[in-house]
mmCIF file of C-alpha atoms and ligand atoms in Angstrom:
data_model
loop_
_atom_site.group_PDB
_atom_site.id
_atom_site.type_symbol
_atom_site.label_atom_id
_atom_site.label_comp_id
_atom_site.label_asym_id
_atom_site.label_seq_id
_atom_site.Cartn_x
_atom_site.Cartn_y
_atom_site.Cartn_z
ATOM 1 C CA MET A 1 -28.070 19.378 72.823
ATOM 2 C CA SER A 2 -28.157 23.054 73.504
ATOM 3 C CA VAL A 3 -25.343 24.440 76.204
ATOM 4 C CA HIS A 4 -28.104 26.377 77.892
ATOM 5 C CA SER A 5 -31.352 24.145 77.983
ATOM 6 C CA ASN A 6 -31.943 20.367 78.070
ATOM 7 C CA VAL A 7 -34.435 20.503 75.005
ATOM 8 C CA LYS A 8 -32.831 19.103 72.105
ATOM 9 C CA ARG A 9 -32.871 21.366 69.430
ATOM 10 C CA VAL A 10 -33.603 20.948 65.300
ATOM 11 C CA THR A 11 -30.532 21.145 63.731
ATOM 12 C CA THR A 12 -29.717 21.208 59.746
ATOM 13 C CA HIS A 13 -28.273 18.043 60.033
ATOM 14 C CA VAL A 14 -31.733 16.632 62.230
ATOM 15 C CA LEU A 15 -33.597 17.642 59.009
ATOM 16 C CA GLN A 16 -30.908 15.898 56.789
ATOM 17 C CA GLU A 17 -31.760 12.436 59.278
ATOM 18 C CA MET A 18 -35.691 13.059 59.012
ATOM 19 C CA LYS A 19 -34.933 13.035 55.050
ATOM 20 C CA GLN A 20 -33.290 9.882 55.498
ATOM 21 C CA LYS A 21 -35.714 8.326 57.972
ATOM 22 C CA GLY A 22 -38.478 9.516 55.545
ATOM 23 C CA GLU A 23 -40.228 11.924 58.150
ATOM 24 C CA LYS A 24 -41.212 14.735 56.480
ATOM 25 C CA ILE A 25 -40.599 17.979 58.230
ATOM 26 C CA ALA A 26 -42.922 20.974 59.321
ATOM 27 C CA MET A 27 -41.998 24.866 58.817
ATOM 28 C CA LEU A 28 -44.432 27.525 59.318
ATOM 29 C CA THR A 29 -43.826 31.552 59.185
ATOM 30 C CA ALA A 30 -43.229 33.446 62.454
ATOM 31 C CA TYR A 31 -41.994 37.061 63.191
ATOM 32 C CA ASP A 32 -42.772 38.088 66.743
ATOM 33 C CA PHE A 33 -42.099 36.726 70.210
ATOM 34 C CA SER A 34 -45.732 35.524 71.262
ATOM 35 C CA MET A 35 -46.663 33.239 67.947
ATOM 36 C CA ALA A 36 -42.704 31.843 67.883
ATOM 37 C CA ARG A 37 -43.157 30.478 71.331
ATOM 38 C CA ILE A 38 -46.383 28.875 70.654
ATOM 39 C CA TYR A 39 -45.220 27.359 67.220
ATOM 40 C CA ASP A 40 -42.147 26.238 69.129
ATOM 41 C CA ALA A 41 -43.996 24.929 72.146
ATOM 42 C CA ALA A 42 -46.248 23.303 68.763
ATOM 43 C CA LYS A 43 -42.741 21.354 68.389
ATOM 44 C CA ILE A 44 -42.751 22.951 64.653
ATOM 45 C CA ASP A 45 -39.351 21.594 62.934
ATOM 46 C CA VAL A 46 -38.429 24.582 61.388
ATOM 47 C CA ILE A 47 -39.460 28.634 62.064
ATOM 48 C CA LEU A 48 -38.868 31.094 58.880
ATOM 49 C CA VAL A 49 -39.010 34.242 59.498
ATOM 50 C CA GLY A 50 -40.160 35.273 56.172
ATOM 51 C CA ASP A 51 -40.065 38.298 54.328
ATOM 52 C CA SER A 52 -43.638 37.755 53.613
ATOM 53 C CA ALA A 53 -43.873 39.751 57.142
ATOM 54 C CA SER A 54 -43.754 42.516 54.782
ATOM 55 C CA ASN A 55 -46.958 41.774 53.553
ATOM 56 C CA VAL A 56 -48.896 40.199 56.646
ATOM 57 C CA MET A 57 -47.088 42.366 59.404
ATOM 58 C CA ALA A 58 -46.314 45.695 57.222
ATOM 59 C CA GLY A 59 -49.521 45.279 54.822
ATOM 60 C CA HIS A 60 -47.279 45.953 51.822
ATOM 61 C CA GLU A 61 -48.323 44.629 48.566
ATOM 62 C CA THR A 62 -45.042 42.581 47.484
ATOM 63 C CA THR A 63 -42.084 41.496 49.752
ATOM 64 C CA LEU A 64 -39.813 44.066 48.042
ATOM 65 C CA PRO A 65 -39.783 47.121 50.672
ATOM 66 C CA ILE A 66 -39.162 45.160 53.930
ATOM 67 C CA THR A 67 -35.225 46.228 55.201
ATOM 68 C CA LEU A 68 -32.724 44.642 56.689
ATOM 69 C CA ASP A 69 -32.763 46.065 60.053
ATOM 70 C CA GLN A 70 -36.305 45.189 59.627
ATOM 71 C CA MET A 71 -36.157 41.319 59.331
ATOM 72 C CA ILE A 72 -33.453 41.746 62.083
ATOM 73 C CA TYR A 73 -36.084 43.156 64.438
ATOM 74 C CA HIS A 74 -38.305 40.448 64.001
ATOM 75 C CA ALA A 75 -35.452 37.582 64.049
ATOM 76 C CA SER A 76 -34.282 38.745 67.543
ATOM 77 C CA SER A 77 -38.217 38.744 68.502
ATOM 78 C CA VAL A 78 -38.765 35.115 67.479
ATOM 79 C CA ILE A 79 -35.639 33.638 68.582
ATOM 80 C CA ARG A 80 -36.327 35.017 72.311
ATOM 81 C CA GLY A 81 -39.505 32.739 71.874
ATOM 82 C CA VAL A 82 -37.541 29.655 70.414
ATOM 83 C CA LYS A 83 -35.889 27.173 72.224
ATOM 84 C CA ARG A 84 -36.267 23.967 70.050
ATOM 85 C CA ALA A 85 -37.074 24.802 66.329
ATOM 86 C CA LEU A 86 -34.284 25.576 63.693
ATOM 87 C CA VAL A 87 -35.023 29.601 62.756
ATOM 88 C CA VAL A 88 -34.382 30.661 59.285
ATOM 89 C CA VAL A 89 -34.364 34.255 58.004
ATOM 90 C CA ASP A 90 -34.821 35.212 54.476
ATOM 91 C CA LEU A 91 -32.114 37.559 53.404
ATOM 92 C CA PRO A 92 -34.370 40.541 52.326
ATOM 93 C CA PHE A 93 -34.656 42.049 48.498
ATOM 94 C CA GLY A 94 -31.384 44.134 47.719
ATOM 95 C CA THR A 95 -29.392 42.766 49.863
ATOM 96 C CA TYR A 96 -27.519 40.103 48.007
ATOM 97 C CA GLN A 97 -28.220 40.153 44.552
ATOM 98 C CA GLY A 98 -25.020 40.895 42.343
ATOM 99 C CA ASN A 99 -22.761 41.797 45.063
ATOM 100 C CA SER A 100 -21.124 38.754 47.346
ATOM 101 C CA ARG A 101 -19.555 40.857 49.544
ATOM 102 C CA LYS A 102 -22.596 42.743 50.437
ATOM 103 C CA ALA A 103 -24.879 39.300 50.312
ATOM 104 C CA LEU A 104 -21.858 38.193 53.233
ATOM 105 C CA ASP A 105 -22.313 41.114 55.060
ATOM 106 C CA SER A 106 -26.337 40.888 55.292
ATOM 107 C CA ALA A 107 -26.382 37.456 56.154
ATOM 108 C CA ILE A 108 -23.323 37.838 59.096
ATOM 109 C CA ARG A 109 -25.531 40.856 60.436
ATOM 110 C CA ILE A 110 -28.641 38.525 60.391
ATOM 111 C CA MET A 111 -26.826 35.822 62.452
ATOM 112 C CA LYS A 112 -25.031 38.419 64.299
ATOM 113 C CA GLU A 113 -27.296 40.673 65.733
ATOM 114 C CA SER A 114 -30.549 38.170 65.817
ATOM 115 C CA GLY A 115 -29.094 34.871 66.829
ATOM 116 C CA ALA A 116 -30.788 33.316 64.232
ATOM 117 C CA HIS A 117 -29.459 29.603 62.825
ATOM 118 C CA ALA A 118 -29.642 30.134 58.910
ATOM 119 C CA VAL A 119 -30.730 32.226 55.925
ATOM 120 C CA LYS A 120 -32.650 31.661 53.140
ATOM 121 C CA LEU A 121 -31.911 33.418 49.598
ATOM 122 C CA GLU A 122 -34.328 33.533 46.642
ATOM 123 C CA GLY A 123 -32.802 32.129 43.074
ATOM 124 C CA GLY A 124 -30.363 29.819 41.680
ATOM 125 C CA SER A 125 -27.284 29.958 39.065
ATOM 126 C CA GLU A 126 -27.694 33.922 39.287
ATOM 127 C CA ILE A 127 -27.021 34.275 43.168
ATOM 128 C CA LYS A 128 -24.662 31.277 43.010
ATOM 129 C CA GLU A 129 -21.658 33.470 44.220
ATOM 130 C CA SER A 130 -23.210 35.104 46.686
ATOM 131 C CA ILE A 131 -24.428 31.978 48.196
ATOM 132 C CA VAL A 132 -20.950 30.466 47.941
ATOM 133 C CA ARG A 133 -19.366 33.429 49.856
ATOM 134 C CA ILE A 134 -22.084 32.915 52.805
ATOM 135 C CA LEU A 135 -21.484 29.553 52.791
ATOM 136 C CA SER A 136 -17.571 30.054 53.454
ATOM 137 C CA ALA A 137 -18.420 31.947 56.752
ATOM 138 C CA GLY A 138 -19.856 28.718 58.042
ATOM 139 C CA ILE A 139 -23.265 30.270 57.592
ATOM 140 C CA PRO A 140 -25.767 27.116 56.814
ATOM 141 C CA VAL A 141 -28.016 28.255 53.780
ATOM 142 C CA MET A 142 -31.400 27.425 52.508
ATOM 143 C CA GLY A 143 -32.295 28.077 48.630
ATOM 144 C CA HIS A 144 -35.688 29.004 47.590
ATOM 145 C CA LEU A 145 -37.004 28.087 44.036
ATOM 146 C CA GLY A 146 -39.763 28.258 41.758
ATOM 147 C CA LEU A 147 -42.326 31.196 42.428
ATOM 148 C CA THR A 148 -39.596 33.890 44.406
ATOM 149 C CA PRO A 149 -41.455 36.581 45.487
ATOM 150 C CA GLN A 150 -38.810 38.897 45.208
ATOM 151 C CA SER A 151 -38.969 38.542 41.406
ATOM 152 C CA ILE A 152 -42.606 39.340 41.419
ATOM 153 C CA TYR A 153 -41.936 42.496 39.086
ATOM 154 C CA LYS A 154 -39.939 39.786 36.445
ATOM 155 C CA PHE A 155 -42.487 37.020 36.746
ATOM 156 C CA GLY A 156 -45.188 39.720 36.139
ATOM 157 C CA THR A 157 -47.421 37.389 38.472
ATOM 158 C CA TYR A 158 -47.838 34.778 41.049
ATOM 159 C CA GLN A 159 -48.624 31.763 39.105
ATOM 160 C CA VAL A 160 -47.285 28.222 38.987
ATOM 161 C CA ARG A 161 -44.317 28.096 37.723
ATOM 162 C CA ALA A 162 -41.997 25.776 35.832
ATOM 163 C CA LYS A 163 -44.963 23.826 33.814
ATOM 164 C CA GLU A 164 -42.815 24.830 30.485
ATOM 165 C CA GLU A 165 -40.015 22.170 30.046
ATOM 166 C CA ALA A 166 -37.514 24.530 29.735
ATOM 167 C CA GLU A 167 -38.136 26.397 32.920
ATOM 168 C CA ALA A 168 -38.649 22.862 34.473
ATOM 169 C CA ALA A 169 -34.946 21.725 33.274
ATOM 170 C CA LYS A 170 -33.582 25.321 34.615
ATOM 171 C CA LEU A 171 -35.188 24.133 38.073
ATOM 172 C CA ILE A 172 -33.805 20.812 38.427
ATOM 173 C CA GLU A 173 -30.279 22.153 37.271
ATOM 174 C CA ASP A 174 -30.503 24.833 39.701
ATOM 175 C CA ALA A 175 -31.521 22.428 42.973
ATOM 176 C CA MET A 176 -28.996 20.097 41.884
ATOM 177 C CA MET A 177 -26.241 22.885 42.089
ATOM 178 C CA LEU A 178 -27.426 24.301 45.412
ATOM 179 C CA GLN A 179 -27.218 21.405 46.712
ATOM 180 C CA GLU A 180 -23.828 20.819 45.338
ATOM 181 C CA ILE A 181 -22.612 23.843 46.562
ATOM 182 C CA GLY A 182 -23.679 23.229 50.313
ATOM 183 C CA CYS A 183 -27.154 24.512 50.951
ATOM 184 C CA PHE A 184 -28.997 22.280 53.568
ATOM 185 C CA ALA A 185 -32.378 22.643 52.468
ATOM 186 C CA MET A 186 -34.783 24.482 49.669
ATOM 187 C CA VAL A 187 -38.027 25.973 49.442
ATOM 188 C CA LEU A 188 -39.318 25.177 46.358
ATOM 189 C CA GLU A 189 -42.663 27.112 45.692
ATOM 190 C CA LYS A 190 -45.716 26.596 43.406
ATOM 191 C CA ILE A 191 -44.107 24.303 41.245
ATOM 192 C CA PRO A 192 -46.200 21.593 39.348
ATOM 193 C CA ALA A 193 -46.402 18.242 42.030
ATOM 194 C CA HIS A 194 -44.589 15.824 39.836
ATOM 195 C CA LEU A 195 -41.464 17.875 39.457
ATOM 196 C CA ALA A 196 -41.176 18.918 43.184
ATOM 197 C CA THR A 197 -41.725 15.248 43.635
ATOM 198 C CA LYS A 198 -38.855 14.917 40.910
ATOM 199 C CA VAL A 199 -36.381 17.297 42.484
ATOM 200 C CA SER A 200 -36.960 15.806 46.045
ATOM 201 C CA GLN A 201 -36.128 12.108 44.830
ATOM 202 C CA LYS A 202 -33.370 13.380 42.986
ATOM 203 C CA LEU A 203 -31.062 15.487 45.768
ATOM 204 C CA ASP A 204 -30.177 14.204 49.197
ATOM 205 C CA ILE A 205 -31.035 17.777 50.947
ATOM 206 C CA PRO A 206 -34.610 18.043 52.175
ATOM 207 C CA THR A 207 -37.039 20.000 50.065
ATOM 208 C CA ILE A 208 -39.990 22.346 51.413
ATOM 209 C CA GLY A 209 -42.752 22.899 49.744
ATOM 210 C CA ILE A 210 -45.324 25.405 49.037
ATOM 211 C CA GLY A 211 -47.889 24.881 46.730
ATOM 212 C CA ALA A 212 -45.501 22.378 45.430
ATOM 213 C CA GLY A 213 -47.804 19.194 46.191
ATOM 214 C CA SER A 214 -47.126 16.245 49.048
ATOM 215 C CA GLY A 215 -43.629 14.687 47.237
ATOM 216 C CA ALA A 216 -41.297 17.217 49.008
ATOM 217 C CA ASP A 217 -39.846 16.452 51.943
ATOM 218 C CA GLY A 218 -41.597 19.074 53.906
ATOM 219 C CA GLN A 219 -44.609 21.554 53.441
ATOM 220 C CA VAL A 220 -43.962 25.658 54.915
ATOM 221 C CA LEU A 221 -47.320 27.708 54.605
ATOM 222 C CA VAL A 222 -47.360 31.782 55.893
ATOM 223 C CA SER A 223 -49.045 31.384 59.395
ATOM 224 C CA HIS A 224 -51.036 33.868 58.782
ATOM 225 C CA ASP A 225 -52.605 32.231 56.344
ATOM 226 C CA LEU A 226 -53.070 28.934 57.859
ATOM 227 C CA LEU A 227 -54.623 31.116 61.135
ATOM 228 C CA GLY A 228 -57.379 32.499 58.859
ATOM 229 C CA ILE A 229 -55.735 35.744 59.857
ATOM 230 C CA THR A 230 -55.318 36.817 56.022
ATOM 231 C CA LYS A 231 -58.594 36.958 54.511
ATOM 232 C CA ASP A 232 -58.338 37.782 50.869
ATOM 233 C CA PHE A 233 -55.511 35.307 49.687
ATOM 234 C CA SER A 234 -57.232 31.579 49.125
ATOM 235 C CA PRO A 235 -54.805 29.965 46.636
ATOM 236 C CA ARG A 236 -55.651 26.104 45.661
ATOM 237 C CA PHE A 237 -52.646 25.231 48.426
ATOM 238 C CA LEU A 238 -53.495 26.629 51.244
ATOM 239 C CA ARG A 239 -55.905 25.186 54.248
ATOM 240 C CA ARG A 240 -56.881 27.107 56.713
ATOM 241 C CA TYR A 241 -56.665 26.008 60.522
ATOM 242 C CA LEU A 242 -58.849 28.998 61.837
ATOM 243 C CA SER A 243 -60.738 31.836 60.949
ATOM 244 C CA LEU A 244 -58.976 34.134 63.066
ATOM 245 C CA TYR A 245 -60.040 37.001 61.300
ATOM 246 C CA GLU A 246 -63.309 36.916 62.119
ATOM 247 C CA GLU A 247 -62.658 35.012 65.892
ATOM 248 C CA ILE A 248 -60.712 38.255 66.532
ATOM 249 C CA LYS A 249 -63.421 40.652 65.107
ATOM 250 C CA GLY A 250 -66.066 39.315 66.966
ATOM 251 C CA ALA A 251 -64.084 39.249 70.553
ATOM 252 C CA VAL A 252 -63.104 43.127 69.823
ATOM 253 C CA GLU A 253 -66.874 43.992 68.760
ATOM 254 C CA GLN A 254 -68.028 42.088 71.762
ATOM 255 C CA TYR A 255 -65.781 44.079 74.287
ATOM 256 C CA ILE A 256 -66.333 47.578 72.709
ATOM 257 C CA GLN A 257 -70.282 46.574 73.481
ATOM 258 C CA ASP A 258 -69.505 45.548 77.146
ATOM 259 C CA VAL A 259 -67.478 48.825 77.617
ATOM 260 C CA ARG A 260 -70.273 50.660 75.862
ATOM 261 C CA ASP A 261 -72.632 49.600 78.366
ATOM 262 C CA VAL A 262 -70.552 49.237 81.722
ATOM 263 C CA ASP A 263 -70.566 45.572 81.742
ATOM 264 C CA PHE A 264 -66.442 45.447 81.959
ATOM 265 C CA PRO A 265 -65.131 45.949 84.018
ATOM 266 C CA ASN A 266 -67.277 43.953 86.518
ATOM 267 C CA GLU A 267 -67.237 44.056 90.319
ATOM 268 C CA LYS A 268 -64.307 40.934 90.248
ATOM 269 C CA GLU A 269 -62.100 42.776 87.899
ATOM 270 C CA GLN A 270 -61.535 45.600 89.802
ATOM 271 C CA TYR A 271 -59.671 46.843 92.881
HETATM 272 O O1 KIV B 301 -41.297 34.941 53.360
HETATM 273 C C1 KIV B 301 -41.454 33.565 53.555
HETATM 274 O O2 KIV B 301 -42.972 33.572 54.002
HETATM 275 C C2 KIV B 301 -41.564 32.614 52.364
HETATM 276 C C3 KIV B 301 -42.625 31.357 52.528
HETATM 277 C C4 KIV B 301 -43.684 31.454 51.496
HETATM 278 C C5 KIV B 301 -41.609 30.186 51.954
HETATM 279 O O3 KIV B 301 -40.624 32.820 51.553
#
Protein backbone atom coordinates (compact mmCIF):
# COMPACT_ATOMS: atom_id res chain seq x y z
CA MET A 1 0.00 0.00 0.00
CA SER A 2 1.38 3.43 -0.88
CA VAL A 3 1.90 5.98 1.89
CA HIS A 4 -0.13 8.56 -0.05
CA SER A 5 -3.21 6.66 -1.22
CA ASN A 6 -5.25 3.60 -0.42
CA VAL A 7 -4.78 2.10 -3.90
CA LYS A 8 -2.85 -1.17 -3.80
CA ARG A 9 0.14 -0.58 -6.05
CA VAL A 10 1.56 -3.12 -8.45
CA THR A 11 5.15 -3.80 -7.38
CA THR A 12 7.85 -6.09 -8.71
CA HIS A 13 6.83 -8.51 -5.93
CA VAL A 14 3.22 -8.50 -7.13
CA LEU A 15 4.45 -9.45 -10.63
CA GLN A 16 6.47 -12.30 -9.13
CA GLU A 17 3.37 -13.54 -7.28
CA MET A 18 1.31 -13.29 -10.47
CA LYS A 19 3.79 -15.58 -12.23
CA GLN A 20 3.67 -18.05 -9.34
CA LYS A 21 -0.15 -18.09 -9.48
CA GLY A 22 -0.17 -18.39 -13.27
CA GLU A 23 -1.89 -15.00 -13.69
CA LYS A 24 -0.91 -13.23 -16.92
CA ILE A 25 0.61 -9.73 -16.73
CA ALA A 26 -0.70 -6.94 -19.01
CA MET A 27 1.77 -4.19 -19.95
CA LEU A 28 1.29 -1.26 -22.33
CA THR A 29 3.40 1.69 -23.37
CA ALA A 30 2.44 5.26 -22.44
CA TYR A 31 4.27 8.53 -22.92
CA ASP A 32 2.00 11.21 -21.44
CA PHE A 33 -0.23 12.04 -18.46
CA SER A 34 -3.66 11.74 -20.12
CA MET A 35 -3.19 8.30 -21.67
CA ALA A 36 -1.37 6.94 -18.60
CA ARG A 37 -4.33 8.02 -16.45
CA ILE A 38 -6.76 6.10 -18.67
CA TYR A 39 -4.62 2.92 -18.75
CA ASP A 40 -4.16 3.08 -14.99
CA ALA A 41 -7.92 3.49 -14.46
CA ALA A 42 -8.39 0.40 -16.66
CA LYS A 43 -6.05 -1.43 -14.23
CA ILE A 44 -3.11 -2.14 -16.51
CA ASP A 45 -0.42 -3.90 -14.45
CA VAL A 46 2.69 -2.28 -15.92
CA ILE A 47 3.16 0.91 -17.93
CA LEU A 48 6.30 1.05 -20.02
CA VAL A 49 7.58 4.48 -20.94
CA GLY A 50 9.21 2.96 -24.00
CA ASP A 51 11.83 4.54 -26.19
CA SER A 52 9.25 3.77 -28.90
CA ALA A 53 8.31 7.37 -27.99
CA SER A 54 11.05 8.19 -30.49
CA ASN A 55 8.82 6.64 -33.21
CA VAL A 56 5.25 7.31 -32.17
CA MET A 57 5.64 10.63 -30.35
CA ALA A 58 8.54 12.24 -32.20
CA GLY A 59 8.20 10.65 -35.67
CA HIS A 60 11.73 9.27 -35.91
CA GLU A 61 12.34 6.16 -37.98
CA THR A 62 14.21 4.38 -35.16
CA THR A 63 14.43 4.52 -31.37
CA LEU A 64 18.03 5.74 -31.47
CA PRO A 65 17.59 9.55 -31.46
CA ILE A 66 15.56 9.93 -28.26
CA THR A 67 17.54 11.50 -25.41
CA LEU A 68 17.66 10.88 -21.67
CA ASP A 69 16.09 14.31 -21.01
CA GLN A 70 13.23 13.48 -23.39
CA MET A 71 12.65 10.10 -21.71
CA ILE A 72 12.58 11.81 -18.31
CA TYR A 73 10.02 14.32 -19.62
CA HIS A 74 7.76 11.50 -20.87
CA ALA A 75 8.26 9.43 -17.71
CA SER A 76 7.46 12.27 -15.31
CA SER A 77 4.28 13.07 -17.30
CA VAL A 78 3.22 9.40 -17.08
CA ILE A 79 3.97 9.18 -13.37
CA ARG A 80 1.61 12.09 -12.66
CA GLY A 81 -1.25 10.06 -14.20
CA VAL A 82 -0.60 6.80 -12.37
CA LYS A 83 -1.84 5.63 -8.98
CA ARG A 84 -1.63 1.86 -9.31
CA ALA A 85 0.54 0.54 -12.15
CA LEU A 86 4.26 -0.20 -11.97
CA VAL A 87 6.02 2.32 -14.23
CA VAL A 88 9.12 1.10 -16.07
CA VAL A 89 11.25 3.45 -18.18
CA ASP A 90 13.57 2.57 -21.07
CA LEU A 91 17.16 3.74 -20.79
CA PRO A 92 17.70 5.28 -24.23
CA PHE A 93 20.41 4.32 -26.71
CA GLY A 94 23.87 5.60 -25.75
CA THR A 95 23.15 6.07 -22.04
CA TYR A 96 24.25 2.66 -20.71
CA GLN A 97 26.20 0.61 -23.26
CA GLY A 98 29.91 0.12 -22.61
CA ASN A 99 30.16 2.25 -19.46
CA SER A 100 28.59 1.02 -16.25
CA ARG A 101 29.22 4.31 -14.38
CA LYS A 102 27.33 6.19 -17.09
CA ALA A 103 24.58 3.54 -16.97
CA LEU A 104 24.17 4.05 -13.23
CA ASP A 105 24.09 7.85 -13.62
CA SER A 106 21.42 7.54 -16.34
CA ALA A 107 19.27 5.20 -14.26
CA ILE A 108 19.59 7.42 -11.19
CA ARG A 109 18.52 10.47 -13.22
CA ILE A 110 15.42 8.62 -14.42
CA MET A 111 14.46 7.46 -10.93
CA LYS A 112 15.17 10.80 -9.24
CA GLU A 113 13.79 13.21 -11.85
CA SER A 114 10.71 11.26 -13.03
CA GLY A 115 9.69 9.26 -9.95
CA ALA A 116 9.52 6.04 -12.01
CA HIS A 117 9.72 2.63 -10.34
CA ALA A 118 12.15 0.67 -12.55
CA VAL A 119 14.26 0.87 -15.71
CA LYS A 120 14.57 -1.37 -18.77
CA LEU A 121 17.76 -2.03 -20.75
CA GLU A 122 18.17 -3.92 -24.03
CA GLY A 123 20.70 -6.73 -24.29
CA GLY A 124 22.36 -9.68 -22.56
CA SER A 125 25.95 -10.49 -21.61
CA GLU A 126 27.35 -7.41 -23.37
CA ILE A 127 25.60 -5.08 -20.87
CA LYS A 128 25.85 -7.29 -17.77
CA GLU A 129 28.23 -4.91 -15.98
CA SER A 130 25.86 -1.95 -16.48
CA ILE A 131 22.88 -3.93 -15.15
CA VAL A 132 24.81 -5.17 -12.11
CA ARG A 133 25.85 -1.61 -11.24
CA ILE A 134 22.30 -0.25 -11.57
CA LEU A 135 20.93 -3.11 -9.46
CA SER A 136 23.56 -2.43 -6.80
CA ALA A 137 22.01 1.01 -6.30
CA GLY A 138 18.67 -0.63 -5.48
CA ILE A 139 17.06 0.22 -8.82
CA PRO A 140 14.86 -2.57 -10.20
CA VAL A 141 15.82 -3.63 -13.74
CA MET A 142 13.71 -5.23 -16.46
CA GLY A 143 15.75 -6.96 -19.18
CA HIS A 144 14.93 -7.05 -22.88
CA LEU A 145 16.07 -9.88 -25.21
CA GLY A 146 15.29 -11.06 -28.74
CA LEU A 147 14.65 -8.20 -31.13
CA THR A 148 16.29 -5.20 -29.49
CA PRO A 149 15.38 -2.16 -31.63
CA GLN A 150 18.32 -0.06 -30.38
CA SER A 151 20.56 -2.53 -32.30
CA ILE A 152 18.64 -2.19 -35.57
CA TYR A 153 21.74 -1.14 -37.50
CA LYS A 154 23.53 -4.31 -36.34
CA PHE A 155 20.60 -6.62 -37.23
CA GLY A 156 19.65 -4.77 -40.42
CA THR A 157 15.95 -5.77 -40.14
CA TYR A 158 13.04 -6.03 -37.68
CA GLN A 159 12.58 -9.75 -38.53
CA VAL A 160 11.97 -12.51 -35.97
CA ARG A 161 15.13 -13.20 -33.90
CA ALA A 162 16.65 -16.40 -32.50
CA LYS A 163 15.29 -18.74 -35.16
CA GLU A 164 18.73 -20.36 -35.47
CA GLU A 165 19.92 -22.73 -32.77
CA ALA A 166 23.03 -20.73 -31.82
CA GLU A 167 21.10 -17.48 -31.32
CA ALA A 168 18.37 -19.32 -29.38
CA ALA A 169 21.02 -20.90 -27.11
CA LYS A 170 22.60 -17.46 -26.48
CA LEU A 171 19.17 -16.03 -25.67
CA ILE A 172 18.50 -18.77 -23.11
CA GLU A 173 21.94 -18.20 -21.58
CA ASP A 174 21.34 -14.43 -21.42
CA ALA A 175 17.89 -14.94 -19.87
CA MET A 176 19.33 -17.16 -17.13
CA MET A 177 22.09 -14.62 -16.51
CA LEU A 178 19.61 -11.71 -16.23
CA GLN A 179 17.65 -13.67 -13.65
CA GLU A 180 20.79 -14.66 -11.74
CA ILE A 181 22.10 -11.11 -11.40
CA GLY A 182 18.72 -9.89 -10.12
CA CYS A 183 16.48 -8.55 -12.91
CA PHE A 184 12.83 -8.71 -11.81
CA ALA A 185 11.40 -9.47 -15.27
CA MET A 186 12.30 -9.36 -18.95
CA VAL A 187 10.76 -8.52 -22.29
CA LEU A 188 11.08 -11.15 -25.02
CA GLU A 189 10.55 -9.44 -28.35
CA LYS A 190 9.77 -11.14 -31.66
CA ILE A 191 11.14 -14.63 -31.08
CA PRO A 192 9.57 -18.00 -31.92
CA ALA A 193 6.68 -18.89 -29.59
CA HIS A 194 8.21 -22.24 -28.62
CA LEU A 195 11.42 -20.50 -27.50
CA ALA A 196 9.54 -17.90 -25.43
CA THR A 197 7.56 -20.71 -23.78
CA LYS A 198 10.75 -22.63 -23.00
CA VAL A 199 12.46 -19.55 -21.51
CA SER A 200 9.37 -18.65 -19.48
CA GLN A 201 9.17 -22.17 -18.04
CA LYS A 202 12.88 -22.19 -17.16
CA LEU A 203 12.76 -18.83 -15.35
CA ASP A 204 11.30 -17.98 -11.95
CA ILE A 205 10.97 -14.29 -12.90
CA PRO A 206 8.20 -13.19 -15.29
CA THR A 207 8.69 -12.80 -19.05
CA ILE A 208 6.66 -10.23 -20.99
CA GLY A 209 6.28 -11.09 -24.68
CA ILE A 210 5.73 -9.00 -27.77
CA GLY A 211 5.46 -11.12 -30.88
CA ALA A 212 6.55 -14.07 -28.75
CA GLY A 213 3.32 -16.10 -28.44
CA SER A 214 1.08 -16.90 -25.51
CA GLY A 215 3.62 -18.89 -23.49
CA ALA A 216 5.18 -15.75 -22.01
CA ASP A 217 4.01 -14.72 -18.54
CA GLY A 218 2.60 -11.45 -19.87
CA GLN A 219 2.16 -9.37 -23.00
CA VAL A 220 3.14 -5.84 -24.03
CA LEU A 221 2.08 -3.74 -27.00
CA VAL A 222 2.89 -0.21 -28.09
CA SER A 223 -0.36 1.56 -27.18
CA HIS A 224 -0.48 3.56 -30.43
CA ASP A 225 -0.51 0.25 -32.33
CA LEU A 226 -3.24 -1.32 -30.13
CA LEU A 227 -5.39 1.82 -30.49
CA GLY A 228 -4.89 2.06 -34.26
CA ILE A 229 -3.27 5.49 -34.12
CA THR A 230 -0.33 4.13 -36.12
CA LYS A 231 -1.53 3.06 -39.54
CA ASP A 232 1.22 1.61 -41.66
CA PHE A 233 2.55 -0.90 -39.13
CA SER A 234 0.79 -4.28 -39.20
CA PRO A 235 3.04 -7.10 -38.04
CA ARG A 236 1.37 -10.49 -37.56
CA PHE A 237 1.57 -10.24 -33.75
CA LEU A 238 -0.38 -6.99 -33.54
CA ARG A 239 -4.07 -6.96 -32.57
CA ARG A 240 -5.71 -3.58 -33.13
CA TYR A 241 -8.55 -2.87 -30.69
CA LEU A 242 -9.56 0.47 -32.25
CA SER A 243 -9.00 2.42 -35.48
CA LEU A 244 -8.34 5.78 -33.86
CA TYR A 245 -6.44 7.20 -36.84
CA GLU A 246 -9.66 7.10 -38.89
CA GLU A 247 -11.89 8.11 -35.98
CA ILE A 248 -9.79 11.12 -35.01
CA LYS A 249 -9.41 12.18 -38.65
CA GLY A 250 -13.20 11.92 -39.10
CA ALA A 251 -13.85 14.01 -35.98
CA VAL A 252 -11.41 16.71 -37.07
CA GLU A 253 -12.91 16.80 -40.57
CA GLN A 254 -16.36 17.22 -39.01
CA TYR A 255 -15.10 20.05 -36.76
CA ILE A 256 -13.55 21.87 -39.74
CA GLN A 257 -16.84 21.56 -41.61
CA ASP A 258 -18.86 22.80 -38.62
CA VAL A 259 -16.58 25.85 -38.24
CA ARG A 260 -16.83 26.67 -41.92
CA ASP A 261 -20.63 26.27 -41.88
CA VAL A 262 -20.89 28.46 -38.74
CA ASP A 263 -22.61 25.46 -37.15
CA PHE A 264 -20.06 25.54 -34.30
CA PRO A 265 -20.41 27.17 -31.84
CA ASN A 266 -24.20 27.21 -31.62
CA GLU A 267 -26.28 29.33 -29.22
CA LYS A 268 -25.82 26.94 -26.28
CA GLU A 269 -22.07 26.87 -26.80
CA GLN A 270 -21.54 30.57 -26.23
CA TYR A 271 -21.88 33.10 -23.37
O1 LIG B 1 10.05 0.89 -26.48
C1 LIG B 1 9.13 0.05 -26.43
O2 LIG B 1 7.96 0.36 -26.68
C2 LIG B 1 9.47 -1.33 -26.09
C3 LIG B 1 8.40 -2.37 -26.22
C4 LIG B 1 8.12 -2.67 -27.63
C5 LIG B 1 8.70 -3.59 -25.45
O3 LIG B 1 10.56 -1.60 -25.72
